[in-house]
DNA sequence: ACGCTGACTACACAAGCGTGTAGCTTGCTT
DNA sequence: AAGCAAGCTACACGCTTGTGTAGTCAGCGT
């Protein structure tokens, strides 16, 4: 996977602006980032930003679109290569998100980047299909609903990385943090928090107060 | 639990400003919200906002502080009353967050509201302690680390509520959505995604590439 | 050689922002 | 009765912002 951040120098001005915007939007947020600041980071005039992208909002849309395309390509590539996903999924997802992680986190929290989330749900459905095959009792909710919640949970650590890193005492972006995180997730995913009996009784209580 | 949003009318001006700020910061975000807008919503002059809170940033800090105190009180109250937590934890957490949910989500994502997150971790540790008692094999990560990640995952649906609601096809804030969500979470928490053998082999692979 | 198109810059503008200041009212203290 | 602190308002300042306009320059097809 070629480092995309490497030498911004030989990119076209348009690409440099987009990269700068991705970084500034990610670090500062959309409102605190300024066109002048982005232009400066890309070493162009502020007018050129407008010339290429029209407006600040359109620039963000171009960033979204670029990332969705990029991530679709990356996910297609990694889907064929199961070796990668085996080793350390946590570290891998960080590698995939790459330098755009702050931007993506903001986009996701604001409800944007729908294709990214939806694609993760789809991948989750396939993952669940395998598990369901060896499952005795029938699930109580359809597969897509379970994949949706699983996806949100999978993104939780990335979205709340500041709190998680602070509480863990180690940056989850560091190798040590990624390792610890993977260990924890492995443990959580292999040990149900609820026994079948407990779950049954709670489900019963839940049905008793069912709305609809 | 008395509805706090009910009649803003008879609150002091200072409290009205704080409530308005909480809502505007939550709906629009800190930067897009304006002192003038908050003042208008609180039906006071913009100068009074400054008079009471000093600056926009100080106003936010006052909001944070207020919420942390409020939630500590609420959590203490619900801790004694196990009946509530039994019924529908999802609906309950929404009730606890109350009208401040958008504000809290933003605060959490930005890494603020540390006391709130930390308290949830502590509650998670107690929860895990009970589970660990009836657990055969020893956990591979300490309890706090597992509680931290669990907390993040528990917050995931709230933080990413837009995507979750969209993907689920029903608003998670609605009674139907909360019911569906509770069902899904119950299912996920009572059915491990990884078999013990699978987990063991993955842990082995993980140790083989251990950093440090 | 001409001209045109697109990359690119410099500069100006209007609006909205947070903040500062001066002053008015109200109610309690002495 | 006087005074004074506190709640509250009106208004203006200066800055930054996104955007608009005019113009320069290089490359290229004809």
XYZ file of C-alpha atoms (C1' of nucleotides) in Angstrom:
484
model
C 0.000 0.000 0.000
C 1.738 3.132 -1.204
C 1.830 5.943 1.291
C -0.421 8.607 -0.070
C 0.859 11.350 2.117
C 4.381 10.919 0.830
C 5.717 13.849 -1.110
C 2.899 16.229 -1.657
C 5.359 18.010 -3.882
C 4.669 16.272 -7.169
C 0.887 16.340 -6.979
C -1.136 18.657 -9.139
C -2.321 21.798 -7.388
C -5.865 20.474 -7.370
C -4.801 17.289 -5.607
C -2.644 19.238 -3.166
C -5.625 21.388 -2.244
C -7.778 18.324 -1.676
C -5.137 16.677 0.503
C -4.703 19.848 2.526
C -8.464 20.164 2.923
C -8.738 16.554 4.064
C -6.150 17.187 6.724
C -7.426 20.544 7.897
C -11.057 19.485 7.931
C -10.004 16.444 9.901
C -7.830 18.225 12.411
C -9.856 21.391 12.898
C -13.335 20.487 11.731
C -15.160 21.971 8.790
C -16.017 25.322 10.365
C -12.699 26.053 12.003
C -10.775 25.178 8.878
C -10.506 28.122 6.500
C -10.056 28.333 2.768
C -7.071 30.591 3.308
C -5.520 28.089 5.671
C -6.076 25.243 3.249
C -4.646 27.289 0.421
C -1.579 28.113 2.449
C -1.037 24.472 3.382
C -1.328 23.550 -0.284
C 0.963 26.455 -1.210
C -1.522 28.048 -3.583
C -3.620 31.185 -3.518
C -7.018 31.104 -1.882
C -8.562 32.049 -5.186
C -7.368 28.844 -6.763
C -9.300 26.818 -4.226
C -12.437 28.535 -5.381
C -11.411 28.173 -9.012
C -11.113 24.403 -8.711
C -13.886 23.568 -6.285
C -16.320 26.477 -6.416
C -17.107 26.800 -2.748
C -16.093 25.526 0.650
C -19.076 23.197 0.808
C -18.322 21.833 -2.657
C -14.752 21.246 -1.549
C -15.971 19.095 1.281
C -18.223 17.147 -1.053
C -15.252 16.562 -3.330
C -13.314 15.264 -0.317
C -16.139 12.912 0.622
C -16.415 11.628 -2.897
C -12.686 11.113 -3.195
C -12.515 9.134 0.020
C -15.475 6.940 -0.781
C -13.892 6.030 -4.097
C -10.517 5.441 -2.479
C -11.890 3.257 0.281
C -13.960 1.236 -2.123
C -10.800 0.470 -4.041
C -8.909 -0.397 -0.861
C -11.651 -2.613 0.504
C -11.944 -4.456 -2.798
C -8.225 -5.057 -2.719
C -8.118 -6.307 0.858
C -11.159 -8.480 0.410
C -9.219 -10.751 -1.918
C -6.314 -10.912 0.474
C -7.480 -12.735 3.603
C -3.952 -12.860 4.954
C -4.121 -9.239 5.965
C -7.390 -9.407 7.851
C -6.124 -12.377 9.840
C -3.118 -10.779 11.486
C -4.365 -7.746 13.395
C -7.696 -6.378 12.202
C -7.375 -3.379 14.461
C -4.048 -2.297 13.074
C -5.303 -3.051 9.600
C -8.353 -0.859 9.844
C -6.126 1.940 11.040
C -3.901 1.395 8.046
C -6.879 1.482 5.714
C -8.292 4.658 7.190
C -4.806 5.999 7.038
C -4.100 9.686 7.414
C -7.766 10.394 6.697
C -8.960 8.912 9.970
C -9.803 12.238 11.639
C -11.736 13.370 8.588
C -13.649 10.119 8.341
C -14.516 10.108 12.012
C -16.040 13.551 11.704
C -17.890 12.609 8.545
C -19.322 9.495 10.154
C -20.419 11.262 13.310
C -22.138 13.942 11.266
C -24.011 11.219 9.425
C -22.137 11.634 6.153
C -20.048 9.052 4.296
C -23.069 6.791 3.989
C -21.478 4.529 1.351
C -18.621 3.765 3.730
C -20.887 2.773 6.580
C -23.217 0.813 4.338
C -20.354 -1.103 2.824
C -19.123 -2.020 6.271
C -22.614 -3.247 7.102
C -22.602 -5.388 3.967
C -19.248 -6.878 4.931
C -20.633 -7.494 8.399
C -23.589 -9.348 6.947
C -21.301 -11.741 5.118
C -19.314 -12.236 8.294
C -22.504 -12.946 10.226
C -23.719 -15.357 7.581
C -20.757 -17.607 8.296
C -21.395 -17.480 12.009
C -25.112 -18.058 11.671
C -24.392 -21.233 9.729
C -22.957 -22.942 12.804
C -25.484 -21.473 15.175
C -28.033 -23.643 16.950
C -30.818 -21.289 17.967
C -32.353 -18.822 15.509
C -31.397 -15.181 15.875
C -34.031 -12.848 17.241
C -33.300 -10.065 14.819
C -32.556 -10.125 11.127
C -29.013 -10.228 9.923
C -28.793 -6.695 8.599
C -29.901 -5.221 11.912
C -27.259 -7.198 13.755
C -24.638 -6.226 11.173
C -25.594 -2.576 11.557
C -25.097 -2.543 15.296
C -21.917 -4.578 14.987
C -20.574 -2.067 12.503
C -21.310 0.830 14.823
C -19.589 -1.019 17.641
C -16.594 -1.775 15.467
C -16.249 1.920 14.727
C -16.682 2.915 18.353
C -13.041 2.672 19.343
C -11.949 4.751 16.374
C -14.633 7.373 16.872
C -13.981 7.656 20.606
C -10.264 7.085 20.296
C -9.385 9.954 22.596
C -11.322 8.576 25.534
C -10.290 5.016 24.801
C -6.623 5.920 24.597
C -6.818 7.941 27.780
C -8.636 5.232 29.693
C -6.385 2.512 28.366
C -3.309 4.534 29.193
C -1.842 3.943 25.765
C -2.515 5.500 22.378
C -4.604 3.077 20.325
C -2.824 4.313 17.226
C 0.511 3.056 18.536
C 1.619 -0.542 17.959
C 1.298 -1.325 21.674
C -2.175 0.189 21.781
C -3.320 -1.700 18.706
C -2.070 -4.922 20.216
C -3.808 -4.356 23.514
C -6.968 -3.357 21.718
C -6.927 -6.479 19.577
C -6.452 -8.630 22.667
C -9.390 -6.982 24.403
C -11.666 -7.272 21.395
C -10.728 -10.911 20.965
C -11.619 -11.545 24.581
C -14.912 -9.674 24.384
C -15.979 -11.359 21.165
C -15.261 -14.822 22.470
C -16.938 -14.428 25.861
C -20.608 -13.485 25.862
C -21.598 -10.948 28.485
C -24.950 -12.649 28.872
C -25.678 -16.308 29.545
C -28.437 -17.852 27.405
C -30.740 -18.052 30.436
C -30.102 -14.454 31.407
C -30.636 -13.346 27.835
C -33.887 -15.293 27.629
C -35.253 -13.721 30.770
C -34.290 -10.251 29.613
C -35.850 -10.847 26.230
C -38.992 -11.944 27.970
C -39.041 -8.771 30.047
C -38.447 -6.780 26.895
C -41.379 -8.356 25.075
C -43.646 -7.626 27.975
C -43.155 -3.880 27.512
C -43.116 -4.041 23.730
C -44.396 -0.914 22.005
C -46.164 -1.078 18.606
C -37.721 11.984 36.756
C -38.912 15.540 36.248
C -38.657 16.773 32.723
C -36.005 19.439 32.726
C -36.962 20.972 29.441
C -40.470 21.677 30.661
C -41.327 25.315 30.953
C -38.208 27.281 30.313
C -40.323 30.232 31.321
C -39.748 30.200 35.044
C -36.019 29.628 34.975
C -33.588 32.365 35.834
C -32.059 34.108 32.872
C -28.745 32.456 33.596
C -30.316 28.999 33.479
C -32.264 29.857 30.347
C -29.054 30.881 28.628
C -27.378 27.655 29.638
C -30.296 25.550 28.394
C -30.367 27.431 25.115
C -26.616 26.993 24.731
C -26.876 23.283 25.426
C -29.448 22.931 22.687
C -27.757 25.150 20.120
C -24.310 23.693 20.725
C -25.865 20.259 20.357
C -27.845 20.959 17.230
C -25.404 23.201 15.392
C -22.049 22.473 16.967
C -19.937 24.899 18.923
C -18.671 26.969 16.017
C -21.916 27.295 14.072
C -23.824 28.256 17.190
C -23.606 31.989 17.917
C -23.899 33.976 21.100
C -26.542 36.093 19.448
C -28.528 33.030 18.491
C -28.288 31.604 21.981
C -29.300 34.938 23.484
C -32.309 35.114 21.196
C -33.376 31.586 22.073
C -33.077 32.470 25.754
C -34.906 35.748 25.135
C -32.128 37.882 26.567
C -29.639 40.300 25.108
C -26.352 39.000 23.789
C -24.549 41.151 26.311
C -26.125 39.260 29.164
C -24.595 36.043 27.941
C -21.221 37.617 28.239
C -22.136 39.164 31.581
C -22.970 35.782 33.086
C -20.423 33.531 31.436
C -17.622 35.793 30.285
C -16.926 34.230 26.912
C -18.228 31.677 24.482
C -15.607 29.164 25.526
C -16.417 29.706 29.207
C -20.081 29.177 28.385
C -19.264 25.788 26.947
C -17.240 24.879 30.003
C -20.176 25.846 32.174
C -22.374 23.581 30.061
C -19.944 20.697 30.436
C -19.723 21.175 34.160
C -23.482 21.398 34.535
C -24.026 18.191 32.612
C -21.386 16.249 34.459
C -22.958 17.213 37.764
C -26.439 16.414 36.496
C -25.464 13.027 35.145
C -23.629 12.106 38.278
C -26.809 12.783 40.218
C -28.898 10.802 37.761
C -26.541 7.861 37.707
C -26.404 7.754 41.487
C -30.184 7.716 41.564
C -30.567 4.948 38.998
C -27.864 2.868 40.568
C -30.016 2.307 43.601
C -33.011 1.426 41.492
C -32.227 -1.790 39.630
C -35.789 -2.060 38.398
C -35.158 0.611 35.800
C -32.046 -0.892 34.329
C -33.753 -4.222 33.915
C -36.569 -3.210 31.600
C -34.966 -1.651 28.515
C -31.442 -0.382 29.025
C -31.411 1.213 25.611
C -34.498 3.291 26.218
C -33.236 4.101 29.665
C -29.905 5.432 28.528
C -31.742 7.627 26.080
C -33.924 8.887 28.890
C -30.870 9.639 30.999
C -29.094 11.508 28.238
C -32.360 13.248 27.640
C -32.525 16.377 25.535
C -28.784 16.814 25.962
C -27.936 13.815 23.826
C -26.681 15.810 20.813
C -24.513 17.960 23.037
C -23.073 14.977 24.849
C -22.342 13.129 21.661
C -20.343 16.063 20.356
C -18.534 16.470 23.656
C -17.600 12.799 23.748
C -16.387 12.702 20.173
C -14.243 15.757 20.764
C -12.706 13.991 23.735
C -14.372 16.148 26.367
C -16.744 15.067 29.146
C -14.061 12.827 30.590
C -15.856 12.325 33.916
C -18.878 10.928 32.094
C -16.863 8.415 30.130
C -14.758 7.442 33.110
C -17.805 6.878 35.252
C -19.267 4.619 32.596
C -16.019 2.679 32.579
C -16.206 2.277 36.327
C -19.769 1.005 36.076
C -18.600 -1.351 33.351
C -15.882 -2.689 35.624
C -18.427 -3.599 38.278
C -20.567 -5.239 35.626
C -17.576 -7.208 34.386
C -16.621 -8.229 37.901
C -19.886 -10.119 38.236
C -19.364 -11.848 34.918
C -15.746 -12.710 35.618
C -16.833 -14.459 38.803
C -18.593 -17.206 36.837
C -15.970 -17.380 34.148
C -13.817 -20.460 33.712
C -10.760 -19.270 31.785
C -8.807 -16.195 32.840
C -9.273 -13.040 30.765
C -6.390 -12.028 28.549
C -6.655 -8.370 29.370
C -7.269 -6.576 32.613
C -10.745 -5.603 33.610
C -10.420 -1.884 33.096
C -9.230 -2.311 29.536
C -12.189 -4.530 28.756
C -14.560 -2.108 30.460
C -13.121 0.761 28.438
C -13.730 -0.897 25.112
C -17.152 -2.089 26.241
C -18.059 1.450 27.184
C -17.010 2.775 23.818
C -19.060 0.067 22.131
C -22.062 0.853 24.299
C -21.855 4.467 23.201
C -21.415 3.575 19.551
C -25.085 3.391 18.670
C -25.782 6.751 20.259
C -22.786 8.427 18.682
C -23.507 7.011 15.238
C -27.263 7.164 15.643
C -27.818 8.703 12.224
C -26.187 5.841 10.363
C -27.683 3.237 12.661
C -31.184 4.622 12.281
C -30.811 4.849 8.534
C -29.452 1.346 8.191
C -32.030 -0.085 10.568
C -34.824 1.692 8.759
C -36.213 3.010 12.021
C -35.227 5.878 14.294
C -33.417 4.453 17.300
C -34.924 7.229 19.411
C -38.438 5.981 18.718
C -40.014 3.258 20.886
C -39.920 0.783 17.992
C -36.284 1.584 17.308
C -35.313 1.232 20.934
C -37.054 -2.131 21.093
C -35.365 -3.411 17.971
C -32.032 -2.157 19.216
C -32.434 -3.844 22.572
C -33.298 -7.108 20.838
C -30.239 -6.896 18.631
C -27.923 -6.053 21.510
C -29.330 -8.888 23.561
C -28.656 -11.266 20.698
C -25.134 -9.994 20.107
C -24.200 -10.103 23.773
C -25.434 -13.646 24.240
C -23.839 -15.128 21.130
C -20.081 -14.803 20.809
C -18.853 -13.970 17.341
C -15.762 -16.083 17.911
C -15.576 -19.681 19.071
C -12.995 -20.404 21.779
C -10.831 -22.321 19.298
C -11.006 -19.574 16.721
C -10.195 -16.998 19.361
C -7.253 -19.028 20.571
C -5.792 -19.340 17.096
C -6.224 -15.641 16.457
C -4.649 -14.786 19.772
C -1.750 -17.001 18.862
C -1.352 -15.219 15.534
C -1.534 -11.941 17.349
C 1.199 -12.859 19.801
C 3.432 -13.892 16.968
C 3.474 -10.352 15.598
C 3.559 -8.726 18.996
C 5.357 -5.397 19.102
C 7.568 -4.212 21.974
C 1.689 34.284 -35.353
C -2.643 34.313 -33.366
C -6.011 33.541 -30.106
C -8.233 31.059 -26.817
C -8.759 28.230 -22.803
C -7.640 27.023 -18.225
C -4.471 27.433 -14.254
C -3.422 30.855 -11.158
C -3.016 35.381 -8.372
C -4.112 39.866 -6.103
C -7.377 42.560 -4.200
C -11.749 44.217 -2.609
C -16.323 43.574 -0.458
C -20.079 42.590 2.592
C -21.541 39.956 6.323
C -21.278 37.853 10.661
C -18.670 36.985 14.450
C -16.830 37.548 19.484
C -15.916 41.023 22.320
C -15.653 45.629 24.650
C -17.925 49.753 26.825
C -21.215 52.733 28.672
C -25.367 53.183 30.858
C -29.984 52.023 32.784
C -32.862 49.698 36.236
C -33.862 46.996 40.451
C -33.476 45.696 45.096
C -31.035 45.211 49.221
C -27.883 47.167 52.765
C -26.526 50.734 56.114
C -32.562 58.279 52.232
C -28.452 57.147 50.087
C -25.537 54.113 47.835
C -23.983 50.299 45.648
C -23.701 45.831 43.620
C -25.883 42.966 40.168
C -28.984 41.984 36.358
C -29.583 43.583 32.036
C -29.526 46.305 27.477
C -27.870 48.975 23.412
C -24.382 49.927 20.499
C -20.038 50.011 18.286
C -15.352 48.071 17.131
C -12.224 45.161 14.825
C -11.349 40.984 12.907
C -11.999 37.008 10.092
C -14.627 34.767 6.961
C -16.483 33.153 2.295
C -17.025 34.992 -1.879
C -16.739 38.014 -6.047
C -13.966 40.385 -9.801
C -10.317 41.584 -12.664
C -6.335 40.363 -14.584
C -1.763 37.730 -15.657
C 0.530 33.918 -17.662
C 1.653 29.519 -19.975
C 0.429 26.069 -23.318
C -1.548 24.572 -27.456
C -4.321 23.923 -31.551
C -4.854 26.290 -35.996
